[in-house]
Amino acid sequence: MTTSPSHHSTLTSQKQPQNTIGSATVAITTTTTTPAITAATTSGTGTGGTGSGTTPSRGAVNPDAQDIRDAFDAALCRTGPGTPSRGGSGGPSGPGGPGGPEGGPPLPVPIAHLVPIPANPDVCAMGSPPRIFDGDQQQADMFINEFLAYIRVNLGVAGFESSMRKIAMVLTFIKGDKVDRWVERIAEWWDSLNLAIHNIHYTWTLFLDSF
């Protein structure tokens, strides 16, 4: 059979694309979510910070304690930068006061020693007061121990927990030619104190350290 050229098919064979589903191509988009992590920052406030916070200084001197120390040193003629407040000249039994030689630089004042001491209920005193101290250095420790025992047995008695009153009280048991001038200097220092702000434990410990 002869085929006429005019009847030749014009259809062109087309190759179907592979790896397709029907005639649509599926685009798969993967979205990855990364959790946001916010780093916590501190301003450095407190004892260990390095930022804008205020860090308490271990070497800071309480102004009230410094006033007490300066007046005490002046009363015992111990002035000048770096002068230790423990020991020194002018005591009843030579250098260091009644109790001993000079010490090193003053230690930092504990915070608890800077808190004003409140008044106590009115109760009666008891026990035996210490024997009179006349400046004998060999008896200094015994005298202080007797006085501290007298204070302890009267714990809670009005006035016995007052640092300034204890100093005034102990001075009444120190008498004699060897100690009269020292007592006078301590009394002058005592008079320079302000009962409202200087009646703190530090005042008492400073006095004991000088003895």
Short mmCIF file of C-alpha atoms in Angstrom, two decimals:
data_model
loop_
_atom_site.label_atom_id
_atom_site.label_comp_id
_atom_site.label_asym_id
_atom_site.label_seq_id
_atom_site.Cartn_x
_atom_site.Cartn_y
_atom_site.Cartn_z
CA MET A 1 0.00 0.00 0.00
CA THR A 2 1.30 3.36 -1.02
CA THR A 3 1.08 6.20 1.46
CA SER A 4 0.67 9.65 0.26
CA PRO A 5 3.07 12.22 1.69
CA SER A 6 0.18 14.48 2.45
CA HIS A 7 -1.06 11.96 4.99
CA HIS A 8 2.30 11.73 6.91
CA SER A 9 1.76 12.18 10.66
CA THR A 10 3.01 15.44 12.14
CA LEU A 11 3.02 14.17 15.76
CA THR A 12 6.41 14.30 17.44
CA SER A 13 7.32 11.75 20.04
CA GLN A 14 7.99 13.42 23.42
CA LYS A 15 9.91 11.68 26.16
CA GLN A 16 8.18 11.86 29.52
CA PRO A 17 10.41 13.27 32.25
CA GLN A 18 11.39 10.77 34.87
CA ASN A 19 11.22 11.08 38.64
CA THR A 20 8.05 13.12 38.49
CA ILE A 21 4.66 12.50 39.96
CA GLY A 22 2.19 13.14 37.22
CA SER A 23 3.04 16.40 35.62
CA ALA A 24 3.77 18.34 38.85
CA THR A 25 7.12 18.66 40.51
CA VAL A 26 6.97 18.72 44.29
CA ALA A 27 9.29 21.21 45.99
CA ILE A 28 10.17 20.20 49.57
CA THR A 29 11.33 22.98 51.81
CA THR A 30 12.94 22.06 55.08
CA THR A 31 12.67 24.62 57.83
CA THR A 32 15.10 24.32 60.71
CA THR A 33 14.19 26.10 63.92
CA THR A 34 17.08 27.07 66.13
CA PRO A 35 16.10 27.97 69.68
CA ALA A 36 17.23 31.43 70.69
CA ILE A 37 19.61 31.34 73.64
CA THR A 38 20.04 34.53 75.55
CA ALA A 39 23.14 34.71 77.65
CA ALA A 40 22.44 36.02 81.13
CA THR A 41 24.56 38.92 82.07
CA THR A 42 25.10 40.53 85.43
CA SER A 43 26.03 44.03 86.28
CA GLY A 44 28.69 42.85 88.67
CA THR A 45 26.97 44.14 91.74
CA GLY A 46 27.78 42.52 95.05
CA THR A 47 30.94 41.29 96.60
CA GLY A 48 32.44 39.61 93.56
CA GLY A 49 31.31 41.81 90.69
CA THR A 50 33.40 43.78 88.29
CA GLY A 51 30.67 45.97 86.83
CA SER A 52 28.98 49.08 88.07
CA GLY A 53 28.01 47.67 91.47
CA THR A 54 29.57 48.80 94.71
CA THR A 55 31.92 46.27 96.23
CA PRO A 56 32.66 46.69 99.92
CA SER A 57 36.33 47.25 100.55
CA ARG A 58 38.04 45.15 103.17
CA GLY A 59 40.38 48.00 103.91
CA ALA A 60 37.67 50.62 104.41
CA VAL A 61 37.75 52.38 107.78
CA ASN A 62 34.51 53.15 109.57
CA PRO A 63 34.48 56.91 110.29
CA ASP A 64 33.14 56.44 113.83
CA ALA A 65 35.81 53.85 114.61
CA GLN A 66 38.47 56.13 113.15
CA ASP A 67 37.25 59.03 115.31
CA ILE A 68 37.50 56.83 118.40
CA ARG A 69 40.98 55.62 117.43
CA ASP A 70 42.29 59.11 116.65
CA ALA A 71 41.04 60.53 119.93
CA PHE A 72 42.47 57.56 121.84
CA ASP A 73 45.89 57.90 120.22
CA ALA A 74 45.92 61.64 120.86
CA ALA A 75 45.03 61.13 124.53
CA LEU A 76 48.00 58.76 124.93
CA CYS A 77 50.33 60.97 122.89
CA ARG A 78 50.55 58.46 120.02
CA THR A 79 50.11 60.53 116.89
CA GLY A 80 51.38 60.37 113.34
CA PRO A 81 50.64 58.25 110.28
CA GLY A 82 50.88 54.53 110.77
CA THR A 83 50.96 54.76 114.54
CA PRO A 84 49.60 51.52 116.01
CA SER A 85 46.72 51.91 118.41
CA ARG A 86 47.84 48.93 120.45
CA GLY A 87 50.72 49.63 122.75
CA GLY A 88 52.83 52.74 122.72
CA SER A 89 54.05 55.18 125.30
CA GLY A 90 52.20 56.76 128.13
CA GLY A 91 50.80 53.69 129.91
CA PRO A 92 50.97 53.18 133.67
CA SER A 93 53.79 50.63 133.41
CA GLY A 94 55.82 51.93 130.49
CA PRO A 95 55.57 51.17 126.76
CA GLY A 96 52.38 49.43 125.80
CA GLY A 97 50.27 50.58 128.73
CA PRO A 98 49.69 48.32 131.73
CA GLY A 99 49.50 45.18 129.66
CA GLY A 100 52.44 44.87 127.27
CA PRO A 101 54.54 46.05 124.31
CA GLU A 102 53.56 47.56 121.02
CA GLY A 103 51.59 45.51 118.52
CA GLY A 104 51.30 45.58 114.73
CA PRO A 105 48.98 47.61 112.51
CA PRO A 106 45.33 47.68 113.61
CA LEU A 107 43.14 44.87 112.35
CA PRO A 108 39.93 45.53 110.35
CA VAL A 109 37.01 46.39 112.61
CA PRO A 110 34.27 43.72 112.55
CA ILE A 111 30.87 45.05 111.52
CA ALA A 112 29.32 43.74 114.75
CA HIS A 113 31.66 45.97 116.74
CA LEU A 114 30.22 49.09 115.08
CA VAL A 115 26.59 48.57 116.10
CA PRO A 116 25.40 50.82 118.96
CA ILE A 117 24.58 48.82 122.09
CA PRO A 118 21.00 49.25 123.39
CA ALA A 119 20.09 49.71 127.03
CA ASN A 120 19.21 46.68 129.19
CA PRO A 121 16.50 46.15 131.81
CA ASP A 122 17.20 47.46 135.29
CA VAL A 123 18.43 44.57 137.45
CA CYS A 124 20.72 44.47 140.50
CA ALA A 125 24.47 43.96 140.26
CA MET A 126 26.09 40.96 141.95
CA GLY A 127 29.49 39.37 142.44
CA SER A 128 32.77 40.81 143.68
CA PRO A 129 34.47 43.71 141.89
CA PRO A 130 38.17 43.38 141.03
CA ARG A 131 40.95 44.36 143.41
CA ILE A 132 42.56 47.78 142.96
CA PHE A 133 45.22 47.87 140.27
CA ASP A 134 48.20 50.09 141.15
CA GLY A 135 50.27 49.75 137.98
CA ASP A 136 52.10 46.50 138.73
CA GLN A 137 52.48 44.99 135.27
CA GLN A 138 52.67 41.46 136.67
CA GLN A 139 49.15 41.95 138.03
CA ALA A 140 47.70 43.52 134.87
CA ASP A 141 46.29 40.33 133.36
CA MET A 142 44.85 39.20 136.68
CA PHE A 143 43.15 42.56 137.15
CA ILE A 144 41.56 42.50 133.70
CA ASN A 145 40.43 38.90 134.16
CA GLU A 146 38.80 39.76 137.50
CA PHE A 147 37.05 42.73 135.96
CA LEU A 148 35.81 40.70 132.97
CA ALA A 149 34.49 38.05 135.35
CA TYR A 150 32.63 40.78 137.22
CA ILE A 151 31.16 42.00 133.92
CA ARG A 152 30.11 38.50 132.88
CA VAL A 153 28.34 37.72 136.12
CA ASN A 154 26.35 40.92 135.68
CA LEU A 155 25.32 40.23 132.11
CA GLY A 156 21.97 41.91 131.56
CA VAL A 157 22.42 44.53 134.28
CA ALA A 158 21.73 48.03 133.02
CA GLY A 159 25.01 49.75 132.19
CA PHE A 160 27.22 46.68 132.29
CA GLU A 161 26.93 46.14 128.53
CA SER A 162 27.65 49.77 127.76
CA SER A 163 31.21 50.06 126.44
CA MET A 164 31.69 53.60 127.69
CA ARG A 165 30.26 52.81 131.13
CA LYS A 166 32.54 49.77 131.47
CA ILE A 167 35.57 51.94 130.73
CA ALA A 168 34.46 54.51 133.30
CA MET A 169 33.89 51.70 135.80
CA VAL A 170 37.27 50.04 135.32
CA LEU A 171 39.03 53.38 135.79
CA THR A 172 37.64 53.55 139.33
CA PHE A 173 39.65 50.40 140.16
CA ILE A 174 42.96 51.79 138.82
CA LYS A 175 44.67 53.97 141.42
CA GLY A 176 48.18 54.89 142.47
CA ASP A 177 51.13 57.08 141.61
CA LYS A 178 52.17 54.85 138.72
CA VAL A 179 48.82 55.01 136.99
CA ASP A 180 47.26 58.35 137.90
CA ARG A 181 48.53 60.14 134.78
CA TRP A 182 47.44 57.28 132.51
CA VAL A 183 43.97 57.27 134.07
CA GLU A 184 43.77 61.01 133.52
CA ARG A 185 44.59 60.62 129.81
CA ILE A 186 42.03 57.86 129.35
CA ALA A 187 39.45 60.01 131.12
CA GLU A 188 40.18 62.87 128.72
CA TRP A 189 39.70 60.53 125.77
CA TRP A 190 36.47 59.23 127.32
CA ASP A 191 35.16 62.78 127.69
CA SER A 192 35.81 63.42 123.99
CA LEU A 193 33.50 60.58 122.91
CA ASN A 194 29.87 60.97 121.90
CA LEU A 195 27.63 58.61 123.86
CA ALA A 196 25.07 58.53 121.04
CA ILE A 197 27.46 57.17 118.39
CA HIS A 198 30.64 55.98 120.15
CA ASN A 199 29.05 53.65 122.70
CA ILE A 200 29.96 50.60 120.60
CA HIS A 201 31.88 47.42 121.32
CA TYR A 202 34.92 48.66 119.41
CA THR A 203 35.44 51.40 121.99
CA TRP A 204 35.73 48.77 124.72
CA THR A 205 38.07 46.46 122.78
CA LEU A 206 40.30 49.42 121.91
CA PHE A 207 40.62 50.22 125.60
CA LEU A 208 41.43 46.58 126.46
CA ASP A 209 44.08 46.42 123.75
CA SER A 210 45.86 49.39 125.30
CA PHE A 211 46.03 47.77 128.72
#
